[in-house]
Structures are given as structure tokens and as C-alpha cells.
């Protein structure tokens, strides 16, 4: 439960790290641009959520605020968040290090990253079912807690992708390595803990 800036930052960082390292179109594009051009180009792709997530976050917050007076609907939304986290957790636990050579890509890395993130359903699902309820909970603990959650999330989301770009530029593709698979399974177990938390919260809302 988020009850202050410290727990908010830890929760945001954990979710940001999981989202940052989970295989998906944005991470694949980070690797493609790094291998095709440079670490700097991969880092540009990694930074694209800073441009795309603000309207998604605001929309999700408005939806959550509108449901505040309807605990059962909010409970259903929270159950949806738990289901999404469970899907992410199972995807991480089932991750297999199948190294695949990325296809060549054109430059304009930041623009490509923005487009890939806007067309990716994951940010909408995350902020609609997971991020917005947690951010609302953090806000009830104070503005500093809400800020800590956002800083923790985005610093780890972007920082982890930049780290993948740097390691890819230095050592080659990482997604096929056993160490990467081990990290993904560890993150999957962590996400299962959040699934339990969300399910418990949702049940409390539905039975209120």
C-alpha cells in the first residue's frame, strides 16, 4: 500500500523496471536503432514515453476520478488491472531466450519511438488499469508521494531501456541471453505479488 513518498517511489520504480525490460515493440525498436546506428539513437527511442504518456495518464486519471463515487465499477477496473499485470507476469515467466536478429530500420529514432508507443496498447492498458489507480492512491498520501511515484516509474522505465541500449551497443543483442531470461522471470514473480495486491483491493471495493 502506498502511504508516503518512499513506498510510492518503490512501487513506481518496480513497475517502471518491469515495463522497461519487458519485451515489446518499443524495446525491440531500442535494440534495432542501437544496432543499426548508435546507442544515442536507441536512447532517443527509450525517451519517447516522456512525449506520449502525458495525455494517456491524464485521460486515465480522469476516468479513475469519475469512478471514485462508484466503488464497484472502480473495483472492476482494478480487477482489469490485476488481469493485465497477471498477463505481463506470465509473459515474463514464460520468456525464452530466442535470439532474433532485428530488421534494419531508418533513422528518426525519436519519431519512430513516439509512433511505436502511441500505437502500442500496453501504455493504455497499464495506465487505465494499474498506473492511474496507484497514482490516485499516491495523491491521497500527498503531492510528494504522487510525484515520487511518477519519478520512480519514468526514471526506471526509461533508464532500463537506455541501459539495454548501452549494453547492446557494447556487447551485442541481450534479449537472447540466459541472464536476460532470468531477470525477466524474476520480474514476473514480482508482478505476481502486485496481482495479489490489486485483486485484494478490487475485492474490497466490490464488497463495500
mmCIF file with all atom_site columns, N, CA, C and O in Angstrom, residues 104-136:
data_model
loop_
_atom_site.group_PDB
_atom_site.id
_atom_site.type_symbol
_atom_site.label_atom_id
_atom_site.label_alt_id
_atom_site.label_comp_id
_atom_site.label_asym_id
_atom_site.label_entity_id
_atom_site.label_seq_id
_atom_site.pdbx_PDB_ins_code
_atom_site.Cartn_x
_atom_site.Cartn_y
_atom_site.Cartn_z
_atom_site.occupancy
_atom_site.B_iso_or_equiv
_atom_site.pdbx_formal_charge
_atom_site.auth_seq_id
_atom_site.auth_comp_id
_atom_site.auth_asym_id
_atom_site.auth_atom_id
_atom_site.pdbx_PDB_model_num
ATOM 1   N N  . UNK A 1 104 ? 16.522 -4.165 -40.173 1.00 0.00 ? 104 UNK A N  1
ATOM 2   C CA . UNK A 1 104 ? 17.062 -2.816 -40.294 1.00 0.00 ? 104 UNK A CA 1
ATOM 3   C C  . UNK A 1 104 ? 15.961 -1.769 -40.159 1.00 0.00 ? 104 UNK A C  1
ATOM 4   O O  . UNK A 1 104 ? 14.809 -2.020 -40.466 1.00 0.00 ? 104 UNK A O  1
ATOM 5   N N  . UNK A 1 105 ? 16.343 -0.604 -39.703 1.00 0.00 ? 105 UNK A N  1
ATOM 6   C CA . UNK A 1 105 ? 15.370 0.485  -39.529 1.00 0.00 ? 105 UNK A CA 1
ATOM 7   C C  . UNK A 1 105 ? 15.957 1.768  -40.061 1.00 0.00 ? 105 UNK A C  1
ATOM 8   O O  . UNK A 1 105 ? 17.162 1.929  -40.174 1.00 0.00 ? 105 UNK A O  1
ATOM 9   N N  . UNK A 1 106 ? 15.081 2.692  -40.403 1.00 0.00 ? 106 UNK A N  1
ATOM 10  C CA . UNK A 1 106 ? 15.507 4.012  -40.850 1.00 0.00 ? 106 UNK A CA 1
ATOM 11  C C  . UNK A 1 106 ? 15.838 4.873  -39.637 1.00 0.00 ? 106 UNK A C  1
ATOM 12  O O  . UNK A 1 106 ? 15.492 4.534  -38.518 1.00 0.00 ? 106 UNK A O  1
ATOM 13  N N  . UNK A 1 107 ? 16.491 6.028  -39.841 1.00 0.00 ? 107 UNK A N  1
ATOM 14  C CA . UNK A 1 107 ? 16.752 6.926  -38.717 1.00 0.00 ? 107 UNK A CA 1
ATOM 15  C C  . UNK A 1 107 ? 15.474 7.593  -38.209 1.00 0.00 ? 107 UNK A C  1
ATOM 16  O O  . UNK A 1 107 ? 14.410 7.022  -38.344 1.00 0.00 ? 107 UNK A O  1
ATOM 17  N N  . UNK A 1 108 ? 15.586 8.799  -37.626 1.00 0.00 ? 108 UNK A N  1
ATOM 18  C CA . UNK A 1 108 ? 14.470 9.486  -36.973 1.00 0.00 ? 108 UNK A CA 1
ATOM 19  C C  . UNK A 1 108 ? 13.971 8.658  -35.798 1.00 0.00 ? 108 UNK A C  1
ATOM 20  O O  . UNK A 1 108 ? 12.788 8.320  -35.696 1.00 0.00 ? 108 UNK A O  1
ATOM 21  N N  . UNK A 1 109 ? 14.878 8.365  -34.897 1.00 0.00 ? 109 UNK A N  1
ATOM 22  C CA . UNK A 1 109 ? 14.591 7.445  -33.807 1.00 0.00 ? 109 UNK A CA 1
ATOM 23  C C  . UNK A 1 109 ? 13.493 7.945  -32.876 1.00 0.00 ? 109 UNK A C  1
ATOM 24  O O  . UNK A 1 109 ? 12.620 7.168  -32.475 1.00 0.00 ? 109 UNK A O  1
ATOM 25  N N  . UNK A 1 110 ? 13.536 9.225  -32.503 1.00 0.00 ? 110 UNK A N  1
ATOM 26  C CA . UNK A 1 110 ? 12.536 9.739  -31.568 1.00 0.00 ? 110 UNK A CA 1
ATOM 27  C C  . UNK A 1 110 ? 11.138 9.664  -32.173 1.00 0.00 ? 110 UNK A C  1
ATOM 28  O O  . UNK A 1 110 ? 10.179 9.244  -31.504 1.00 0.00 ? 110 UNK A O  1
ATOM 29  N N  . UNK A 1 111 ? 11.008 10.046 -33.438 1.00 0.00 ? 111 UNK A N  1
ATOM 30  C CA . UNK A 1 111 ? 9.710  9.986  -34.096 1.00 0.00 ? 111 UNK A CA 1
ATOM 31  C C  . UNK A 1 111 ? 9.198  8.551  -34.174 1.00 0.00 ? 111 UNK A C  1
ATOM 32  O O  . UNK A 1 111 ? 8.012  8.286  -33.951 1.00 0.00 ? 111 UNK A O  1
ATOM 33  N N  . UNK A 1 112 ? 10.085 7.621  -34.486 1.00 0.00 ? 112 UNK A N  1
ATOM 34  C CA . UNK A 1 112 ? 9.687  6.216  -34.559 1.00 0.00 ? 112 UNK A CA 1
ATOM 35  C C  . UNK A 1 112 ? 9.274  5.696  -33.184 1.00 0.00 ? 112 UNK A C  1
ATOM 36  O O  . UNK A 1 112 ? 8.314  4.922  -33.056 1.00 0.00 ? 112 UNK A O  1
ATOM 37  N N  . UNK A 1 113 ? 10.000 6.121  -32.145 1.00 0.00 ? 113 UNK A N  1
ATOM 38  C CA . UNK A 1 113 ? 9.651  5.700  -30.798 1.00 0.00 ? 113 UNK A CA 1
ATOM 39  C C  . UNK A 1 113 ? 8.296  6.225  -30.376 1.00 0.00 ? 113 UNK A C  1
ATOM 40  O O  . UNK A 1 113 ? 7.501  5.511  -29.759 1.00 0.00 ? 113 UNK A O  1
ATOM 41  N N  . UNK A 1 114 ? 8.010  7.490  -30.695 1.00 0.00 ? 114 UNK A N  1
ATOM 42  C CA . UNK A 1 114 ? 6.717  8.086  -30.360 1.00 0.00 ? 114 UNK A CA 1
ATOM 43  C C  . UNK A 1 114 ? 5.593  7.333  -31.057 1.00 0.00 ? 114 UNK A C  1
ATOM 44  O O  . UNK A 1 114 ? 4.561  6.991  -30.442 1.00 0.00 ? 114 UNK A O  1
ATOM 45  N N  . UNK A 1 115 ? 5.770  7.054  -32.352 1.00 0.00 ? 115 UNK A N  1
ATOM 46  C CA . UNK A 1 115 ? 4.734  6.353  -33.102 1.00 0.00 ? 115 UNK A CA 1
ATOM 47  C C  . UNK A 1 115 ? 4.526  4.940  -32.564 1.00 0.00 ? 115 UNK A C  1
ATOM 48  O O  . UNK A 1 115 ? 3.381  4.491  -32.381 1.00 0.00 ? 115 UNK A O  1
ATOM 49  N N  . UNK A 1 116 ? 5.628  4.241  -32.271 1.00 0.00 ? 116 UNK A N  1
ATOM 50  C CA . UNK A 1 116 ? 5.524  2.875  -31.754 1.00 0.00 ? 116 UNK A CA 1
ATOM 51  C C  . UNK A 1 116 ? 4.794  2.850  -30.415 1.00 0.00 ? 116 UNK A C  1
ATOM 52  O O  . UNK A 1 116 ? 3.980  1.960  -30.155 1.00 0.00 ? 116 UNK A O  1
ATOM 53  N N  . UNK A 1 117 ? 5.056  3.848  -29.565 1.00 0.00 ? 117 UNK A N  1
ATOM 54  C CA . UNK A 1 117 ? 4.422  3.861  -28.248 1.00 0.00 ? 117 UNK A CA 1
ATOM 55  C C  . UNK A 1 117 ? 2.951  4.254  -28.331 1.00 0.00 ? 117 UNK A C  1
ATOM 56  O O  . UNK A 1 117 ? 2.116  3.712  -27.601 1.00 0.00 ? 117 UNK A O  1
ATOM 57  N N  . UNK A 1 118 ? 2.621  5.192  -29.216 1.00 0.00 ? 118 UNK A N  1
ATOM 58  C CA . UNK A 1 118 ? 1.219  5.606  -29.360 1.00 0.00 ? 118 UNK A CA 1
ATOM 59  C C  . UNK A 1 118 ? 0.355  4.480  -29.920 1.00 0.00 ? 118 UNK A C  1
ATOM 60  O O  . UNK A 1 118 ? -0.826 4.378  -29.590 1.00 0.00 ? 118 UNK A O  1
ATOM 61  N N  . UNK A 1 119 ? 0.936  3.640  -30.773 1.00 0.00 ? 119 UNK A N  1
ATOM 62  C CA . UNK A 1 119 ? 0.181  2.538  -31.380 1.00 0.00 ? 119 UNK A CA 1
ATOM 63  C C  . UNK A 1 119 ? 0.250  1.251  -30.565 1.00 0.00 ? 119 UNK A C  1
ATOM 64  O O  . UNK A 1 119 ? -0.365 0.250  -30.934 1.00 0.00 ? 119 UNK A O  1
ATOM 65  N N  . UNK A 1 120 ? 0.989  1.287  -29.472 1.00 0.00 ? 120 UNK A N  1
ATOM 66  C CA . UNK A 1 120 ? 1.141  0.122  -28.603 1.00 0.00 ? 120 UNK A CA 1
ATOM 67  C C  . UNK A 1 120 ? 0.027  0.134  -27.553 1.00 0.00 ? 120 UNK A C  1
ATOM 68  O O  . UNK A 1 120 ? -0.120 1.122  -26.824 1.00 0.00 ? 120 UNK A O  1
ATOM 69  N N  . UNK A 1 121 ? -0.772 -0.910 -27.424 1.00 0.00 ? 121 UNK A N  1
ATOM 70  C CA . UNK A 1 121 ? -1.859 -0.900 -26.435 1.00 0.00 ? 121 UNK A CA 1
ATOM 71  C C  . UNK A 1 121 ? -1.381 -0.953 -24.987 1.00 0.00 ? 121 UNK A C  1
ATOM 72  O O  . UNK A 1 121 ? -2.136 -0.603 -24.080 1.00 0.00 ? 121 UNK A O  1
ATOM 73  N N  . UNK A 1 122 ? -0.141 -1.384 -24.751 1.00 0.00 ? 122 UNK A N  1
ATOM 74  C CA . UNK A 1 122 ? 0.327  -1.580 -23.379 1.00 0.00 ? 122 UNK A CA 1
ATOM 75  C C  . UNK A 1 122 ? 0.251  -0.329 -22.499 1.00 0.00 ? 122 UNK A C  1
ATOM 76  O O  . UNK A 1 122 ? -0.201 -0.414 -21.355 1.00 0.00 ? 122 UNK A O  1
ATOM 77  N N  . UNK A 1 123 ? 0.690  0.864  -22.980 1.00 0.00 ? 123 UNK A N  1
ATOM 78  C CA . UNK A 1 123 ? 0.574  2.048  -22.111 1.00 0.00 ? 123 UNK A CA 1
ATOM 79  C C  . UNK A 1 123 ? -0.860 2.368  -21.714 1.00 0.00 ? 123 UNK A C  1
ATOM 80  O O  . UNK A 1 123 ? -1.118 2.758  -20.570 1.00 0.00 ? 123 UNK A O  1
ATOM 81  N N  . UNK A 1 124 ? -1.802 2.175  -22.638 1.00 0.00 ? 124 UNK A N  1
ATOM 82  C CA . UNK A 1 124 ? -3.205 2.457  -22.333 1.00 0.00 ? 124 UNK A CA 1
ATOM 83  C C  . UNK A 1 124 ? -3.741 1.468  -21.294 1.00 0.00 ? 124 UNK A C  1
ATOM 84  O O  . UNK A 1 124 ? -4.463 1.849  -20.363 1.00 0.00 ? 124 UNK A O  1
ATOM 85  N N  . UNK A 1 125 ? -3.384 0.188  -21.471 1.00 0.00 ? 125 UNK A N  1
ATOM 86  C CA . UNK A 1 125 ? -3.821 -0.824 -20.519 1.00 0.00 ? 125 UNK A CA 1
ATOM 87  C C  . UNK A 1 125 ? -3.191 -0.600 -19.147 1.00 0.00 ? 125 UNK A C  1
ATOM 88  O O  . UNK A 1 125 ? -3.863 -0.729 -18.118 1.00 0.00 ? 125 UNK A O  1
ATOM 89  N N  . UNK A 1 126 ? -1.897 -0.251 -19.155 1.00 0.00 ? 126 UNK A N  1
ATOM 90  C CA . UNK A 1 126 ? -1.219 -0.051 -17.870 1.00 0.00 ? 126 UNK A CA 1
ATOM 91  C C  . UNK A 1 126 ? -1.793 1.127  -17.111 1.00 0.00 ? 126 UNK A C  1
ATOM 92  O O  . UNK A 1 126 ? -2.171 1.015  -15.941 1.00 0.00 ? 126 UNK A O  1
ATOM 93  N N  . UNK A 1 127 ? -1.873 2.291  -17.764 1.00 0.00 ? 127 UNK A N  1
ATOM 94  C CA . UNK A 1 127 ? -2.333 3.486  -17.056 1.00 0.00 ? 127 UNK A CA 1
ATOM 95  C C  . UNK A 1 127 ? -3.819 3.415  -16.745 1.00 0.00 ? 127 UNK A C  1
ATOM 96  O O  . UNK A 1 127 ? -4.260 3.930  -15.711 1.00 0.00 ? 127 UNK A O  1
ATOM 97  N N  . UNK A 1 128 ? -4.605 2.767  -17.617 1.00 0.00 ? 128 UNK A N  1
ATOM 98  C CA . UNK A 1 128 ? -6.027 2.661  -17.355 1.00 0.00 ? 128 UNK A CA 1
ATOM 99  C C  . UNK A 1 128 ? -6.352 1.741  -16.195 1.00 0.00 ? 128 UNK A C  1
ATOM 100 O O  . UNK A 1 128 ? -7.227 2.032  -15.378 1.00 0.00 ? 128 UNK A O  1
ATOM 101 N N  . UNK A 1 129 ? -5.627 0.602  -16.099 1.00 0.00 ? 129 UNK A N  1
ATOM 102 C CA . UNK A 1 129 ? -5.959 -0.384 -15.082 1.00 0.00 ? 129 UNK A CA 1
ATOM 103 C C  . UNK A 1 129 ? -5.027 -0.442 -13.897 1.00 0.00 ? 129 UNK A C  1
ATOM 104 O O  . UNK A 1 129 ? -5.403 -0.961 -12.839 1.00 0.00 ? 129 UNK A O  1
ATOM 105 N N  . UNK A 1 130 ? -3.801 0.076  -14.045 1.00 0.00 ? 130 UNK A N  1
ATOM 106 C CA . UNK A 1 130 ? -2.799 -0.060 -12.984 1.00 0.00 ? 130 UNK A CA 1
ATOM 107 C C  . UNK A 1 130 ? -2.261 1.291  -12.532 1.00 0.00 ? 130 UNK A C  1
ATOM 108 O O  . UNK A 1 130 ? -2.358 1.657  -11.347 1.00 0.00 ? 130 UNK A O  1
ATOM 109 N N  . UNK A 1 131 ? -1.700 2.049  -13.470 1.00 0.00 ? 131 UNK A N  1
ATOM 110 C CA . UNK A 1 131 ? -0.999 3.278  -13.107 1.00 0.00 ? 131 UNK A CA 1
ATOM 111 C C  . UNK A 1 131 ? -1.886 4.342  -12.498 1.00 0.00 ? 131 UNK A C  1
ATOM 112 O O  . UNK A 1 131 ? -1.546 4.939  -11.466 1.00 0.00 ? 131 UNK A O  1
ATOM 113 N N  . UNK A 1 132 ? -3.036 4.608  -13.117 1.00 0.00 ? 132 UNK A N  1
ATOM 114 C CA . UNK A 1 132 ? -3.914 5.677  -12.621 1.00 0.00 ? 132 UNK A CA 1
ATOM 115 C C  . UNK A 1 132 ? -4.454 5.385  -11.222 1.00 0.00 ? 132 UNK A C  1
ATOM 116 O O  . UNK A 1 132 ? -4.438 6.275  -10.357 1.00 0.00 ? 132 UNK A O  1
ATOM 117 N N  . UNK A 1 133 ? -4.938 4.157  -10.930 1.00 0.00 ? 133 UNK A N  1
ATOM 118 C CA . UNK A 1 133 ? -5.375 3.883  -9.555  1.00 0.00 ? 133 UNK A CA 1
ATOM 119 C C  . UNK A 1 133 ? -4.251 4.048  -8.531  1.00 0.00 ? 133 UNK A C  1
ATOM 120 O O  . UNK A 1 133 ? -4.479 4.572  -7.430  1.00 0.00 ? 133 UNK A O  1
ATOM 121 N N  . UNK A 1 134 ? -3.049 3.618  -8.888  1.00 0.00 ? 134 UNK A N  1
ATOM 122 C CA . UNK A 1 134 ? -1.925 3.771  -7.958  1.00 0.00 ? 134 UNK A CA 1
ATOM 123 C C  . UNK A 1 134 ? -1.542 5.238  -7.790  1.00 0.00 ? 134 UNK A C  1
ATOM 124 O O  . UNK A 1 134 ? -1.222 5.683  -6.678  1.00 0.00 ? 134 UNK A O  1
ATOM 125 N N  . UNK A 1 135 ? -1.575 5.996  -8.893  1.00 0.00 ? 135 UNK A N  1
ATOM 126 C CA . UNK A 1 135 ? -1.245 7.412  -8.810  1.00 0.00 ? 135 UNK A CA 1
ATOM 127 C C  . UNK A 1 135 ? -2.287 8.158  -7.976  1.00 0.00 ? 135 UNK A C  1
ATOM 128 O O  . UNK A 1 135 ? -1.941 9.062  -7.197  1.00 0.00 ? 135 UNK A O  1
ATOM 129 N N  . UNK A 1 136 ? -3.540 7.771  -8.116  1.00 0.00 ? 136 UNK A N  1
ATOM 130 C CA . UNK A 1 136 ? -4.598 8.369  -7.295  1.00 0.00 ? 136 UNK A CA 1
ATOM 131 C C  . UNK A 1 136 ? -4.384 8.046  -5.822  1.00 0.00 ? 136 UNK A C  1
ATOM 132 O O  . UNK A 1 136 ? -4.540 8.912  -4.947  1.00 0.00 ? 136 UNK A O  1
#
